[in-house]
PDB file of C-alpha atoms in Angstrom:
ATOM      1  CA  UNK A  10      27.794  59.909  43.723  1.00  0.00           C
ATOM      2  CA  UNK A  11      24.716  61.414  45.298  1.00  0.00           C
ATOM      3  CA  UNK A  12      23.198  61.854  48.527  1.00  0.00           C
ATOM      4  CA  UNK A  13      20.411  60.007  49.804  1.00  0.00           C
ATOM      5  CA  UNK A  14      17.942  62.208  51.822  1.00  0.00           C
ATOM      6  CA  UNK A  15      15.171  61.504  54.321  1.00  0.00           C
ATOM      7  CA  UNK A  16      12.025  64.047  54.067  1.00  0.00           C
ATOM      8  CA  UNK A  17       8.485  63.891  54.724  1.00  0.00           C
ATOM      9  CA  UNK A  18       6.086  64.523  51.815  1.00  0.00           C
ATOM     10  CA  UNK A  19       5.757  68.374  52.268  1.00  0.00           C
ATOM     11  CA  UNK A  20       9.503  68.819  52.669  1.00  0.00           C
ATOM     12  CA  UNK A  21      10.226  66.583  49.626  1.00  0.00           C
ATOM     13  CA  UNK A  22       7.718  68.650  47.646  1.00  0.00           C
ATOM     14  CA  UNK A  23       9.164  71.900  48.695  1.00  0.00           C
ATOM     15  CA  UNK A  24      12.826  70.812  47.733  1.00  0.00           C
ATOM     16  CA  UNK A  25      11.737  69.545  44.370  1.00  0.00           C
ATOM     17  CA  UNK A  26      10.276  72.892  43.809  1.00  0.00           C
ATOM     18  CA  UNK A  27      13.373  75.019  45.186  1.00  0.00           C
ATOM     19  CA  UNK A  28      16.242  72.729  43.804  1.00  0.00           C
ATOM     20  CA  UNK A  29      15.231  71.877  40.298  1.00  0.00           C
ATOM     21  CA  UNK A  30      17.460  70.099  37.640  1.00  0.00           C
ATOM     22  CA  UNK A  31      19.555  70.971  35.601  1.00  0.00           C
ATOM     23  CA  UNK A  32      20.768  73.715  37.902  1.00  0.00           C
ATOM     24  CA  UNK A  33      23.174  73.000  40.950  1.00  0.00           C
ATOM     25  CA  UNK A  34      22.456  71.779  43.589  1.00  0.00           C
ATOM     26  CA  UNK A  35      19.323  69.779  42.601  1.00  0.00           C
ATOM     27  CA  UNK A  36      17.190  67.056  43.993  1.00  0.00           C
ATOM     28  CA  UNK A  37      15.195  64.285  42.494  1.00  0.00           C
ATOM     29  CA  UNK A  38      13.402  61.232  43.042  1.00  0.00           C
ATOM     30  CA  UNK A  39      14.957  58.046  41.592  1.00  0.00           C
ATOM     31  CA  UNK A  40      13.135  54.530  41.410  1.00  0.00           C
ATOM     32  CA  UNK A  41      14.327  51.128  41.260  1.00  0.00           C
ATOM     33  CA  UNK A  42      12.433  47.858  41.904  1.00  0.00           C
ATOM     34  CA  UNK A  43       9.454  49.635  43.203  1.00  0.00           C
ATOM     35  CA  UNK A  44      11.474  51.655  45.602  1.00  0.00           C
ATOM     36  CA  UNK A  45      11.953  55.485  45.558  1.00  0.00           C
ATOM     37  CA  UNK A  46      15.221  57.313  46.544  1.00  0.00           C
ATOM     38  CA  UNK A  47      15.134  61.089  47.250  1.00  0.00           C
ATOM     39  CA  UNK A  48      18.532  62.173  46.040  1.00  0.00           C
ATOM     40  CA  UNK A  49      20.603  65.227  46.150  1.00  0.00           C
ATOM     41  CA  UNK A  50      22.970  66.016  43.221  1.00  0.00           C
ATOM     42  CA  UNK A  51      25.814  68.754  43.818  1.00  0.00           C
ATOM     43  CA  UNK A  52      28.760  69.557  41.779  1.00  0.00           C
ATOM     44  CA  UNK A  53      30.877  69.579  45.039  1.00  0.00           C
ATOM     45  CA  UNK A  54      30.221  65.933  45.329  1.00  0.00           C
ATOM     46  CA  UNK A  55      31.760  65.007  41.931  1.00  0.00           C
ATOM     47  CA  UNK A  56      35.392  64.626  43.120  1.00  0.00           C
ATOM     48  CA  UNK A  57      34.627  62.169  46.060  1.00  0.00           C
ATOM     49  CA  UNK A  58      35.390  58.489  45.579  1.00  0.00           C
ATOM     50  CA  UNK A  59      33.788  56.754  48.413  1.00  0.00           C
ATOM     51  CA  UNK A  60      30.355  56.927  50.271  1.00  0.00           C
ATOM     52  CA  UNK A  61      31.863  58.186  53.505  1.00  0.00           C
ATOM     53  CA  UNK A  62      33.572  61.110  51.641  1.00  0.00           C
ATOM     54  CA  UNK A  63      30.399  61.941  50.042  1.00  0.00           C
ATOM     55  CA  UNK A  64      28.471  61.759  53.128  1.00  0.00           C
ATOM     56  CA  UNK A  65      30.955  63.983  55.077  1.00  0.00           C
ATOM     57  CA  UNK A  66      31.136  66.404  52.274  1.00  0.00           C
ATOM     58  CA  UNK A  67      27.456  66.706  52.119  1.00  0.00           C
ATOM     59  CA  UNK A  68      26.236  67.008  55.564  1.00  0.00           C
ATOM     60  CA  UNK A  69      27.298  70.743  55.720  1.00  0.00           C
ATOM     61  CA  UNK A  70      25.678  71.447  52.423  1.00  0.00           C
ATOM     62  CA  UNK A  71      22.377  69.843  53.454  1.00  0.00           C
ATOM     63  CA  UNK A  72      22.657  71.881  56.723  1.00  0.00           C
ATOM     64  CA  UNK A  73      22.909  75.164  54.765  1.00  0.00           C
ATOM     65  CA  UNK A  74      20.177  74.210  52.405  1.00  0.00           C
ATOM     66  CA  UNK A  75      17.733  73.579  55.380  1.00  0.00           C
ATOM     67  CA  UNK A  76      18.592  76.960  56.380  1.00  0.00           C
ATOM     68  CA  UNK A  77      17.947  78.435  52.908  1.00  0.00           C
ATOM     69  CA  UNK A  78      14.722  76.776  52.583  1.00  0.00           C
ATOM     70  CA  UNK A  79      13.523  77.873  56.060  1.00  0.00           C
ATOM     71  CA  UNK A  80      14.400  81.226  55.047  1.00  0.00           C
ATOM     72  CA  UNK A  81      11.947  80.925  52.010  1.00  0.00           C
ATOM     73  CA  UNK A  82       9.025  79.276  53.395  1.00  0.00           C
ATOM     74  CA  UNK A  83       9.509  79.113  57.065  1.00  0.00           C
ATOM     75  CA  UNK A  84      10.627  75.402  57.667  1.00  0.00           C
ATOM     76  CA  UNK A  85      12.681  72.594  56.570  1.00  0.00           C
ATOM     77  CA  UNK A  86      13.714  69.364  58.114  1.00  0.00           C
ATOM     78  CA  UNK A  87      15.698  67.050  55.807  1.00  0.00           C
ATOM     79  CA  UNK A  88      18.356  64.764  56.705  1.00  0.00           C
ATOM     80  CA  UNK A  89      21.212  62.863  55.127  1.00  0.00           C
ATOM     81  CA  UNK A  90      20.870  59.134  55.485  1.00  0.00           C
ATOM     82  CA  UNK A  91      23.239  57.681  52.851  1.00  0.00           C
ATOM     83  CA  UNK A  92      24.504  57.954  49.471  1.00  0.00           C
ATOM     84  CA  UNK A  93      23.339  56.609  46.021  1.00  0.00           C
ATOM     85  CA  UNK A  94      25.554  55.673  42.922  1.00  0.00           C
ATOM     86  CA  UNK A  95      25.019  54.317  39.512  1.00  0.00           C
ATOM     87  CA  UNK A  96      26.854  51.170  38.503  1.00  0.00           C
ATOM     88  CA  UNK A  97      26.103  49.238  35.486  1.00  0.00           C
ATOM     89  CA  UNK A  98      22.689  50.795  35.151  1.00  0.00           C
ATOM     90  CA  UNK A  99      21.740  49.924  38.737  1.00  0.00           C
ATOM     91  CA  UNK A 100      21.437  52.026  41.833  1.00  0.00           C
ATOM     92  CA  UNK A 101      23.870  51.252  44.675  1.00  0.00           C
ATOM     93  CA  UNK A 102      22.529  52.516  48.027  1.00  0.00           C
ATOM     94  CA  UNK A 103      24.851  52.797  51.094  1.00  0.00           C
ATOM     95  CA  UNK A 104      22.964  53.788  54.226  1.00  0.00           C
ATOM     96  CA  UNK A 105      25.078  55.719  56.772  1.00  0.00           C
ATOM     97  CA  UNK A 106      23.687  55.462  60.289  1.00  0.00           C
ATOM     98  CA  UNK A 107      24.526  58.830  61.731  1.00  0.00           C
ATOM     99  CA  UNK A 108      21.664  61.132  61.375  1.00  0.00           C
ATOM    100  CA  UNK A 109      22.077  64.823  61.846  1.00  0.00           C
ATOM    101  CA  UNK A 110      18.843  66.630  62.282  1.00  0.00           C
ATOM    102  CA  UNK A 111      18.885  70.127  60.893  1.00  0.00           C
ATOM    103  CA  UNK A 112      15.530  72.021  60.846  1.00  0.00           C
ATOM    104  CA  UNK A 113      13.780  75.159  61.739  1.00  0.00           C
ATOM    105  CA  UNK A 114       9.965  75.680  61.828  1.00  0.00           C
ATOM    106  CA  UNK A 115       8.584  79.186  62.026  1.00  0.00           C
ATOM    107  CA  UNK A 116       5.002  78.925  60.297  1.00  0.00           C
ATOM    108  CA  UNK A 117       4.905  77.782  56.861  1.00  0.00           C
ATOM    109  CA  UNK A 118       4.768  79.578  53.582  1.00  0.00           C
ATOM    110  CA  UNK A 119       5.017  78.140  49.992  1.00  0.00           C
ATOM    111  CA  UNK A 120       7.952  77.189  47.882  1.00  0.00           C
ATOM    112  CA  UNK A 121       6.433  77.982  44.490  1.00  0.00           C
ATOM    113  CA  UNK A 122       5.768  81.550  43.384  1.00  0.00           C
ATOM    114  CA  UNK A 123       3.822  82.432  40.183  1.00  0.00           C
ATOM    115  CA  UNK A 124       3.705  85.813  38.408  1.00  0.00           C
ATOM    116  CA  UNK A 125       0.404  86.597  36.802  1.00  0.00           C
ATOM    117  CA  UNK A 126       0.126  89.174  33.873  1.00  0.00           C
ATOM    118  CA  UNK A 127      -2.609  91.773  33.609  1.00  0.00           C
ATOM    119  CA  UNK A 128      -5.149  89.045  32.202  1.00  0.00           C
ATOM    120  CA  UNK A 129      -4.458  86.667  35.272  1.00  0.00           C
ATOM    121  CA  UNK A 130      -2.428  84.202  33.125  1.00  0.00           C
ATOM    122  CA  UNK A 131       0.672  82.702  34.696  1.00  0.00           C
ATOM    123  CA  UNK A 132       3.884  84.097  33.005  1.00  0.00           C
ATOM    124  CA  UNK A 133       6.229  81.399  32.331  1.00  0.00           C
ATOM    125  CA  UNK A 134       9.913  82.557  32.492  1.00  0.00           C
ATOM    126  CA  UNK A 135      12.691  80.833  30.951  1.00  0.00           C
ATOM    127  CA  UNK A 136      14.285  78.156  33.168  1.00  0.00           C
ATOM    128  CA  UNK A 137      16.607  79.691  35.806  1.00  0.00           C
ATOM    129  CA  UNK A 138      18.120  78.651  38.970  1.00  0.00           C
ATOM    130  CA  UNK A 139      15.674  79.035  41.939  1.00  0.00           C
ATOM    131  CA  UNK A 140      16.059  81.456  44.788  1.00  0.00           C
ATOM    132  CA  UNK A 141      17.271  78.489  46.836  1.00  0.00           C
ATOM    133  CA  UNK A 142      19.798  77.467  44.266  1.00  0.00           C
ATOM    134  CA  UNK A 143      21.181  81.030  43.741  1.00  0.00           C
ATOM    135  CA  UNK A 144      21.401  81.595  47.777  1.00  0.00           C
ATOM    136  CA  UNK A 145      23.294  78.254  48.038  1.00  0.00           C
ATOM    137  CA  UNK A 146      25.780  79.154  45.400  1.00  0.00           C
ATOM    138  CA  UNK A 147      26.163  82.617  46.845  1.00  0.00           C
ATOM    139  CA  UNK A 148      27.026  81.147  50.100  1.00  0.00           C
ATOM    140  CA  UNK A 149      29.582  78.855  48.478  1.00  0.00           C
ATOM    141  CA  UNK A 150      31.332  82.037  47.318  1.00  0.00           C
ATOM    142  CA  UNK A 151      31.194  83.696  50.693  1.00  0.00           C
ATOM    143  CA  UNK A 152      32.427  81.357  53.432  1.00  0.00           C
ATOM    144  CA  UNK A 153      31.604  83.693  56.126  1.00  0.00           C
ATOM    145  CA  UNK A 154      27.877  83.837  55.236  1.00  0.00           C
ATOM    146  CA  UNK A 155      28.036  80.019  54.804  1.00  0.00           C
ATOM    147  CA  UNK A 156      29.045  79.870  58.424  1.00  0.00           C
ATOM    148  CA  UNK A 157      26.284  82.401  59.421  1.00  0.00           C
ATOM    149  CA  UNK A 158      23.766  79.736  57.756  1.00  0.00           C
ATOM    150  CA  UNK A 159      25.087  76.926  59.616  1.00  0.00           C
ATOM    151  CA  UNK A 160      24.049  78.473  62.865  1.00  0.00           C
ATOM    152  CA  UNK A 161      20.511  78.994  61.290  1.00  0.00           C
ATOM    153  CA  UNK A 162      19.152  75.697  61.873  1.00  0.00           C
ATOM    154  CA  UNK A 163      17.814  73.849  64.596  1.00  0.00           C
ATOM    155  CA  UNK A 164      15.836  75.269  67.396  1.00  0.00           C
ATOM    156  CA  UNK A 165      16.928  78.844  67.910  1.00  0.00           C
ATOM    157  CA  UNK A 166      18.668  79.941  71.095  1.00  0.00           C
ATOM    158  CA  UNK A 167      20.594  83.160  71.891  1.00  0.00           C
ATOM    159  CA  UNK A 168      24.083  81.675  71.236  1.00  0.00           C
ATOM    160  CA  UNK A 169      22.882  80.543  67.784  1.00  0.00           C
ATOM    161  CA  UNK A 170      21.522  84.212  67.307  1.00  0.00           C
ATOM    162  CA  UNK A 171      24.881  85.790  68.574  1.00  0.00           C
ATOM    163  CA  UNK A 172      27.194  83.837  66.185  1.00  0.00           C
ATOM    164  CA  UNK A 173      25.330  84.847  62.928  1.00  0.00           C
ATOM    165  CA  UNK A 174      25.599  88.559  63.953  1.00  0.00           C
ATOM    166  CA  UNK A 175      29.439  88.069  64.441  1.00  0.00           C
ATOM    167  CA  UNK A 176      29.545  86.405  60.917  1.00  0.00           C
ATOM    168  CA  UNK A 177      27.587  89.202  59.320  1.00  0.00           C
ATOM    169  CA  UNK A 178      30.037  91.766  60.886  1.00  0.00           C
ATOM    170  CA  UNK A 179      33.020  89.856  59.762  1.00  0.00           C
ATOM    171  CA  UNK A 180      31.501  89.887  56.203  1.00  0.00           C
ATOM    172  CA  UNK A 181      31.286  93.709  56.355  1.00  0.00           C
ATOM    173  CA  UNK A 182      27.587  93.811  56.738  1.00  0.00           C
ATOM    174  CA  UNK A 183      26.284  97.067  58.625  1.00  0.00           C
ATOM    175  CA  UNK A 184      23.714  95.827  61.072  1.00  0.00           C
ATOM    176  CA  UNK A 185      20.480  97.846  60.989  1.00  0.00           C
ATOM    177  CA  UNK A 186      18.596  98.706  64.153  1.00  0.00           C
ATOM    178  CA  UNK A 187      16.808  95.492  64.464  1.00  0.00           C
ATOM    179  CA  UNK A 188      19.711  93.271  64.111  1.00  0.00           C
ATOM    180  CA  UNK A 189      21.521  95.606  66.707  1.00  0.00           C
ATOM    181  CA  UNK A 190      18.739  94.643  68.922  1.00  0.00           C
ATOM    182  CA  UNK A 191      19.353  91.034  68.280  1.00  0.00           C
ATOM    183  CA  UNK A 192      22.999  91.152  68.903  1.00  0.00           C
ATOM    184  CA  UNK A 193      22.488  93.179  72.047  1.00  0.00           C
ATOM    185  CA  UNK A 194      19.785  90.896  73.360  1.00  0.00           C
ATOM    186  CA  UNK A 195      21.916  87.806  72.704  1.00  0.00           C
ATOM    187  CA  UNK A 196      24.847  89.589  74.637  1.00  0.00           C
ATOM    188  CA  UNK A 197      22.553  89.899  77.483  1.00  0.00           C
ATOM    189  CA  UNK A 198      22.351  86.132  77.540  1.00  0.00           C
ATOM    190  CA  UNK A 199      25.885  85.463  76.877  1.00  0.00           C
ATOM    191  CA  UNK A 200      26.915  87.654  79.837  1.00  0.00           C
ATOM    192  CA  UNK A 201      24.058  87.056  82.079  1.00  0.00           C
ATOM    193  CA  UNK A 202      26.239  86.008  85.196  1.00  0.00           C
ATOM    194  CA  UNK A 203      28.067  89.352  85.036  1.00  0.00           C
ATOM    195  CA  UNK A 204      25.249  91.433  84.169  1.00  0.00           C
ATOM    196  CA  UNK A 205      27.508  93.589  82.169  1.00  0.00           C
ATOM    197  CA  UNK A 206      25.370  94.015  79.172  1.00  0.00           C
ATOM    198  CA  UNK A 207      22.060  95.962  79.390  1.00  0.00           C
ATOM    199  CA  UNK A 208      19.096  94.913  76.934  1.00  0.00           C
ATOM    200  CA  UNK A 209      17.758  97.144  74.523  1.00  0.00           C
ATOM    201  CA  UNK A 210      14.610  99.189  75.246  1.00  0.00           C
ATOM    202  CA  UNK A 211      12.404  96.693  73.351  1.00  0.00           C
ATOM    203  CA  UNK A 212      14.132  93.428  73.240  1.00  0.00           C
ATOM    204  CA  UNK A 213      12.908  91.075  70.609  1.00  0.00           C
ATOM    205  CA  UNK A 214      11.527  87.729  71.673  1.00  0.00           C
ATOM    206  CA  UNK A 215      13.533  84.666  70.417  1.00  0.00           C
ATOM    207  CA  UNK A 216      11.460  83.837  67.684  1.00  0.00           C
ATOM    208  CA  UNK A 217      11.370  87.356  66.387  1.00  0.00           C
ATOM    209  CA  UNK A 218      15.160  87.527  66.550  1.00  0.00           C
ATOM    210  CA  UNK A 219      15.300  84.426  64.582  1.00  0.00           C
ATOM    211  CA  UNK A 220      13.001  85.703  61.992  1.00  0.00           C
ATOM    212  CA  UNK A 221      15.335  88.946  61.737  1.00  0.00           C
ATOM    213  CA  UNK A 222      18.500  86.971  61.516  1.00  0.00           C
ATOM    214  CA  UNK A 223      17.348  84.645  58.494  1.00  0.00           C
ATOM    215  CA  UNK A 224      15.891  87.680  56.714  1.00  0.00           C
ATOM    216  CA  UNK A 225      19.321  89.677  57.168  1.00  0.00           C
ATOM    217  CA  UNK A 226      21.194  86.647  55.924  1.00  0.00           C
ATOM    218  CA  UNK A 227      18.836  86.051  52.982  1.00  0.00           C
ATOM    219  CA  UNK A 228      19.333  89.803  51.969  1.00  0.00           C
ATOM    220  CA  UNK A 229      23.003  89.465  52.030  1.00  0.00           C
ATOM    221  CA  UNK A 230      23.013  86.328  49.859  1.00  0.00           C
ATOM    222  CA  UNK A 231      20.733  87.939  47.362  1.00  0.00           C
ATOM    223  CA  UNK A 232      23.174  90.963  46.898  1.00  0.00           C
TER     224      UNK A 232
END
């Protein structure tokens, strides 16, 4: 069973670049009767037996994947809208009307990277999992970093900046100066009524703090 995704043209293109088959997880476009279905295939969905179980199991995965893609190209906004399964050569589609939007926008980069040799020719490597797939599977083996990812989608606020810092510390990550400033600034907002926490000398803006957070999580997933 697979997840049925909703994405605009740009996000669909980026996800197809970043989550290619045959590696896990992967996305592809399936066609039937003139209709196209943008689907997510993931090993963790192989044991589920009903559309609702697949939907519930996949929501967190898609949330984490949005955060990973945003960490690479600057934005991602993909929703789960149902499930797709194959039965006797036909695609059976089950729409589940419970949208959970998980997105973050911070400028826009590119999803596909190319390496050129000294003559300017594109170097074609052997097929391998993408950055996004490696990070997703790294998070699967480090639940505390997966939790940090889950706080890294949606429009940023100081609570969602404080929680990843706690997750990173729980994972044994030593925060650098920039991340310490993020944590301290977030604490100022958490304890604003009491005023017990003083801001750093040069507190980061909300967007700068979000940039630092996603860069730090990405570094830890790449280790």
